[in-house]
Short mmCIF file of C-alpha atoms and ligand atoms in Angstrom, two decimals:
data_model
loop_
_atom_site.label_atom_id
_atom_site.label_comp_id
_atom_site.label_asym_id
_atom_site.label_seq_id
_atom_site.Cartn_x
_atom_site.Cartn_y
_atom_site.Cartn_z
CA UNK A 1244 41.54 97.91 84.24
CA UNK A 1245 43.89 96.55 86.91
CA UNK A 1246 46.83 98.00 84.99
CA UNK A 1247 45.10 101.36 84.82
CA UNK A 1248 44.37 101.28 88.58
CA UNK A 1249 48.05 100.52 89.25
CA UNK A 1250 49.07 103.39 86.98
CA UNK A 1251 46.75 105.70 88.93
CA UNK A 1252 48.37 104.95 92.27
CA UNK A 1253 51.94 104.72 91.00
CA UNK A 1254 51.98 107.88 88.87
CA UNK A 1255 52.98 110.74 91.07
CA UNK A 1256 51.63 114.00 89.77
CA UNK A 1257 52.35 116.94 92.03
CA UNK A 1258 49.40 118.74 90.58
CA UNK A 1259 46.41 118.24 92.92
CA UNK A 1260 44.03 119.88 90.45
CA UNK A 1261 45.02 117.28 87.87
CA UNK A 1262 44.17 114.47 90.26
CA UNK A 1263 40.99 115.92 91.67
CA UNK A 1264 39.41 117.08 88.42
CA UNK A 1265 40.22 113.85 86.56
CA UNK A 1266 43.13 114.82 84.29
CA UNK A 1267 45.32 112.02 85.65
CA UNK A 1268 42.61 109.42 84.98
CA UNK A 1269 42.15 110.89 81.49
CA UNK A 1270 45.90 110.71 80.73
CA UNK A 1271 46.01 107.06 81.78
CA UNK A 1272 42.97 106.29 79.60
CA UNK A 1273 44.57 108.19 76.68
CA UNK A 1274 47.76 106.19 76.95
CA UNK A 1275 45.81 102.92 76.96
CA UNK A 1276 43.87 104.11 73.91
CA UNK A 1277 47.05 105.13 72.10
CA UNK A 1278 48.39 101.62 72.64
CA UNK A 1279 45.18 99.97 71.39
CA UNK A 1280 44.97 102.25 68.33
CA UNK A 1281 48.67 102.06 67.48
CA UNK A 1282 48.29 101.85 63.71
CA UNK A 1283 45.96 104.82 63.25
CA UNK A 1284 47.41 106.97 66.04
CA UNK A 1285 50.99 106.12 64.98
CA UNK A 1286 50.45 107.82 61.61
CA UNK A 1287 49.09 110.90 63.38
CA UNK A 1288 52.08 110.98 65.74
CA UNK A 1289 54.46 110.80 62.75
CA UNK A 1290 52.70 113.75 61.12
CA UNK A 1291 53.00 115.74 64.36
CA UNK A 1292 56.70 114.94 64.71
CA UNK A 1293 57.35 116.00 61.09
CA UNK A 1294 55.41 119.23 61.66
CA UNK A 1295 57.59 120.01 64.70
CA UNK A 1296 60.73 119.29 62.66
CA UNK A 1297 59.58 121.77 59.99
CA UNK A 1298 58.59 124.33 62.62
CA UNK A 1299 62.04 124.24 64.18
CA UNK A 1300 63.56 125.27 60.83
CA UNK A 1301 61.60 128.52 61.10
CA UNK A 1302 63.11 129.40 64.48
CA UNK A 1303 65.85 131.98 63.82
CA UNK A 1304 67.78 131.01 66.94
CA UNK A 1305 67.68 127.66 68.72
CA UNK A 1306 67.89 128.55 72.40
CA UNK A 1307 64.68 127.33 74.07
CA UNK A 1308 61.74 125.42 72.60
CA UNK A 1309 58.52 125.32 74.63
CA UNK A 1310 56.06 122.51 73.88
CA UNK A 1311 52.60 123.00 75.43
CA UNK A 1312 50.48 119.84 75.75
CA UNK A 1313 53.39 117.42 75.45
CA UNK A 1314 51.51 114.68 77.41
CA UNK A 1315 52.55 111.20 76.32
CA UNK A 1316 55.48 112.61 74.25
CA UNK A 1317 54.56 110.16 71.48
CA UNK A 1318 54.09 113.12 69.13
CA UNK A 1319 57.31 114.90 70.18
CA UNK A 1320 60.61 114.29 68.28
CA UNK A 1321 62.59 114.26 71.51
CA UNK A 1322 66.01 113.30 70.18
CA UNK A 1323 65.78 115.94 67.44
CA UNK A 1324 64.66 118.77 69.73
CA UNK A 1325 67.28 117.89 72.32
CA UNK A 1326 70.04 118.07 69.70
CA UNK A 1327 68.72 121.13 67.92
CA UNK A 1328 67.88 123.36 70.92
CA UNK A 1329 69.90 124.37 73.97
CA UNK A 1330 66.87 123.83 76.24
CA UNK A 1331 63.65 121.86 75.71
CA UNK A 1332 60.71 122.67 78.00
CA UNK A 1333 57.87 120.16 77.81
CA UNK A 1334 54.68 121.29 79.54
CA UNK A 1335 51.52 119.42 80.47
CA UNK A 1336 49.22 119.16 83.47
CA UNK A 1337 50.20 115.51 83.86
CA UNK A 1338 53.24 113.45 82.90
CA UNK A 1339 52.93 109.72 83.42
CA UNK A 1340 55.90 107.57 84.43
CA UNK A 1341 56.27 106.45 80.81
CA UNK A 1342 57.00 110.05 79.76
CA UNK A 1343 59.45 110.51 82.65
CA UNK A 1344 61.35 107.44 81.46
CA UNK A 1345 61.48 108.72 77.87
CA UNK A 1346 63.18 112.00 78.83
CA UNK A 1347 65.76 110.48 81.17
CA UNK A 1348 68.55 110.21 78.55
CA UNK A 1349 68.31 113.93 77.70
CA UNK A 1350 70.08 116.40 80.01
CA UNK A 1351 68.59 119.49 78.39
CA UNK A 1352 64.94 118.32 78.44
CA UNK A 1353 62.67 119.36 81.32
CA UNK A 1354 59.16 118.11 82.13
CA UNK A 1355 57.01 120.80 83.73
CA UNK A 1356 53.59 120.00 85.19
CA UNK A 1357 51.68 123.23 84.78
CA UNK A 1358 48.14 124.39 83.98
CA UNK A 1359 48.45 126.31 80.72
CA UNK A 1360 45.08 128.02 81.26
CA UNK A 1361 46.21 129.32 84.67
CA UNK A 1362 42.51 129.14 85.60
CA UNK A 1363 41.95 125.61 86.87
CA UNK A 1364 42.47 126.26 90.58
CA UNK A 1365 39.64 128.74 90.45
CA UNK A 1366 37.43 126.57 88.25
CA UNK A 1367 37.96 123.60 90.58
CA UNK A 1368 36.26 125.49 93.42
CA UNK A 1369 33.39 126.64 91.24
CA UNK A 1370 34.40 130.02 89.82
CA UNK A 1371 33.98 129.97 86.05
CA UNK A 1372 36.42 132.78 85.28
CA UNK A 1373 39.24 132.52 82.78
CA UNK A 1374 42.62 134.14 83.42
CA UNK A 1375 44.98 135.36 80.74
CA UNK A 1376 47.99 133.03 80.91
CA UNK A 1377 51.39 134.71 81.29
CA UNK A 1378 53.96 132.00 82.06
CA UNK A 1379 57.18 132.14 80.02
CA UNK A 1380 56.13 135.33 78.21
CA UNK A 1381 58.99 137.08 80.03
CA UNK A 1382 61.58 134.51 78.92
CA UNK A 1383 63.42 136.09 75.97
CA UNK A 1384 65.24 132.84 75.18
CA UNK A 1385 62.08 131.14 73.86
CA UNK A 1386 62.61 130.90 70.11
CA UNK A 1387 59.89 128.37 69.31
CA UNK A 1388 56.54 127.55 70.92
CA UNK A 1389 54.49 124.52 69.90
CA UNK A 1390 50.89 124.10 71.02
CA UNK A 1391 50.46 120.39 70.49
CA UNK A 1392 47.02 118.82 70.15
CA UNK A 1393 46.00 120.87 73.16
CA UNK A 1394 43.75 123.82 72.36
CA UNK A 1395 40.54 121.87 71.73
CA UNK A 1396 41.11 119.79 74.87
CA UNK A 1397 41.33 122.76 77.22
CA UNK A 1398 37.58 123.22 77.83
CA UNK A 1399 36.48 119.58 78.01
CA UNK A 1400 37.18 118.57 81.63
CA UNK A 1401 36.70 122.04 83.21
CA UNK A 1402 33.27 122.58 81.60
CA UNK A 1403 32.10 119.07 82.53
CA UNK A 1404 33.39 119.62 86.08
CA UNK A 1405 31.46 122.86 86.54
CA UNK A 1406 28.24 121.42 85.11
CA UNK A 1407 28.48 118.28 87.28
CA UNK A 1408 29.68 119.82 90.55
CA UNK A 1409 28.46 123.42 90.56
CA UNK A 1410 25.22 123.38 88.60
CA UNK A 1411 26.67 125.67 85.97
CA UNK A 1412 24.26 125.81 83.02
CA UNK A 1413 25.13 124.44 79.57
CA UNK A 1414 25.09 128.00 78.25
CA UNK A 1415 27.54 129.24 80.91
CA UNK A 1416 29.70 126.17 80.23
CA UNK A 1417 29.69 127.00 76.54
CA UNK A 1418 30.87 130.55 77.21
CA UNK A 1419 33.68 129.30 79.47
CA UNK A 1420 34.75 126.76 76.82
CA UNK A 1421 35.01 129.50 74.21
CA UNK A 1422 36.91 131.76 76.64
CA UNK A 1423 39.47 129.04 77.39
CA UNK A 1424 40.16 128.54 73.67
CA UNK A 1425 40.38 132.25 72.98
CA UNK A 1426 42.67 132.88 75.98
CA UNK A 1427 45.06 130.17 74.71
CA UNK A 1428 45.17 131.79 71.26
CA UNK A 1429 45.87 135.21 72.74
CA UNK A 1430 48.54 133.69 74.98
CA UNK A 1431 50.28 132.09 71.98
CA UNK A 1432 50.16 135.36 70.06
CA UNK A 1433 51.90 137.15 72.91
CA UNK A 1434 55.17 135.21 72.45
CA UNK A 1435 57.99 136.85 70.52
CA UNK A 1436 59.39 133.64 69.04
CA UNK A 1437 57.93 131.49 66.25
CA UNK A 1438 54.61 129.90 67.30
CA UNK A 1439 53.28 126.71 65.75
CA UNK A 1440 49.74 125.55 66.46
CA UNK A 1441 48.94 121.87 65.84
CA UNK A 1442 45.27 121.26 66.47
CA UNK A 1443 42.25 119.35 65.28
CA UNK A 1444 40.02 121.64 63.28
CA UNK A 1445 37.08 119.41 62.40
CA UNK A 1446 35.62 116.12 63.64
CA UNK A 1447 33.56 113.77 61.45
CA UNK A 1448 31.64 110.73 62.71
CA UNK A 1449 30.71 107.72 60.59
CA UNK A 1450 28.40 104.74 61.03
CA UNK A 1451 29.61 101.14 60.60
CA UNK A 1452 28.98 101.30 56.81
CA UNK A 1453 31.25 104.35 56.51
CA UNK A 1454 28.41 106.82 55.99
CA UNK A 1455 28.96 110.22 57.56
CA UNK A 1456 26.56 110.82 60.49
CA UNK A 1457 27.86 114.02 62.06
CA UNK A 1458 30.38 116.80 61.48
CA UNK A 1459 31.38 119.14 64.30
CA UNK A 1460 33.69 122.01 65.17
CA UNK A 1461 36.04 121.01 68.04
CA UNK A 1462 36.87 124.72 68.53
CA UNK A 1463 33.46 125.39 70.07
CA UNK A 1464 32.77 127.70 67.10
CA UNK A 1465 35.59 130.07 68.09
CA UNK A 1466 37.13 131.69 65.02
CA UNK A 1467 40.84 132.41 65.20
CA UNK A 1468 41.16 136.19 65.70
CA UNK A 1469 41.48 138.03 62.42
CA UNK A 1470 44.89 139.50 63.22
CA UNK A 1471 46.28 136.00 63.50
CA UNK A 1472 44.17 134.21 60.89
CA UNK A 1473 46.69 131.44 60.71
CA UNK A 1474 47.52 130.14 57.29
CA UNK A 1475 47.32 126.35 57.29
CA UNK A 1476 50.70 124.89 56.35
CA UNK A 1477 49.84 121.23 56.45
CA UNK A 1478 46.89 119.00 57.39
CA UNK A 1479 45.98 115.31 57.72
CA UNK A 1480 43.18 113.03 58.84
CA UNK A 1481 43.57 111.38 62.23
CA UNK A 1482 41.47 108.26 62.73
CA UNK A 1483 40.97 109.12 66.37
CA UNK A 1484 38.29 106.50 66.99
CA UNK A 1485 38.43 103.45 64.72
CA UNK A 1486 35.29 101.26 64.54
CA UNK A 1487 35.04 99.16 67.69
CA UNK A 1488 37.17 101.42 69.89
CA UNK A 1489 34.29 103.06 71.73
CA UNK A 1490 31.35 101.68 69.79
CA UNK A 1491 30.92 98.90 67.19
CA UNK A 1492 28.73 101.11 65.04
CA UNK A 1493 30.70 104.31 65.10
CA UNK A 1494 34.06 105.75 64.08
CA UNK A 1495 35.53 109.25 64.06
CA UNK A 1496 38.17 111.08 62.08
CA UNK A 1497 39.56 114.49 62.94
CA UNK A 1498 41.22 116.86 60.51
CA UNK A 1499 44.40 118.11 62.15
CA UNK A 1500 45.96 121.34 60.92
CA UNK A 1501 49.35 122.96 61.39
CA UNK A 1502 49.51 126.73 61.32
CA UNK A 1503 51.87 129.50 62.40
CA UNK A 1504 50.60 132.49 64.35
C1 SAM B 884 45.07 115.20 73.22
S1 SAM B 884 46.25 115.23 74.52
C2 SAM B 884 47.69 115.60 73.63
C3 SAM B 884 48.88 115.16 74.43
C4 SAM B 884 50.05 114.69 73.60
N1 SAM B 884 50.48 115.73 72.71
C5 SAM B 884 49.65 113.40 72.94
O1 SAM B 884 49.16 113.42 71.80
O2 SAM B 884 49.77 112.39 73.60
C6 SAM B 884 45.87 116.71 75.36
C7 SAM B 884 46.83 117.01 76.50
O3 SAM B 884 46.47 118.25 77.05
C8 SAM B 884 46.74 118.20 78.41
N2 SAM B 884 46.00 119.28 79.07
C9 SAM B 884 44.66 119.44 79.11
N3 SAM B 884 44.36 120.56 79.80
C10 SAM B 884 45.54 121.12 80.18
C11 SAM B 884 45.90 122.28 80.91
N4 SAM B 884 44.97 123.11 81.40
N5 SAM B 884 47.21 122.55 81.11
C12 SAM B 884 48.16 121.73 80.62
N6 SAM B 884 47.89 120.61 79.91
C13 SAM B 884 46.60 120.30 79.70
C14 SAM B 884 46.30 116.81 78.83
O4 SAM B 884 46.89 116.43 80.06
C15 SAM B 884 46.78 115.99 77.63
O5 SAM B 884 48.06 115.48 77.84
#
């Protein structure tokens, strides 16, 4: 707890929205969780890194790679991308000091703190309207885009924020959640380069005896648009919450899928 408090005051994010709405706190908690769950999360990170390696083979040219939701960077094959591409742009709302240290040896790697929904400033002051993101769409050098364990996370904090601070109803929150997911999909489809989506597609909860207790759709029931209907290239189970992590009687596994849009 003390360590996490120290991280909070020592991590300088320039993004005020990230601090105010709780994304910085969430990133610190995520990092602590990743360290506690090293064995199960490590396997997931290896799968993600391999998926990015395979995705880069599909890029016809290797000028710029854009990774959205890079966060901790544990799931990013940094050395590989830095060697393979002329420019590596890593995007997230928050980068902790640990991520800043990891990129230091690489001259062609940039960390960019940016809201990929381009809607949070408005949501923070109580307007539940979703913009269509446009950043980097005009950069013709982007040959590969990776959306990395991000899409299902986009609605979580904004919807909770609006319900808690602006008396937005559950139903309105649900609509906004769906809109955020859909807008991200449409944004990805608008790129000219190769686009790889790495995302959890299903969550399953178990009791302490290993019996399934719940199964849910982390995409808020949004179907990928039919024109994209991404073909799943690869998938794995991520033990996101081993028994004892949050609750002694509960665990959770997510099915993570890799697809190309
Ligand atoms: C599940 S984490 C994945 C991060 C990283 N790939 C990893 O596994 O450590 C989701 C990431 O999405 C980021 N994120 C959530 N909403 C965002 C937004 N609107 N814009 C940019 N990043 C966002 C969070 O800061 C977090 O780092």
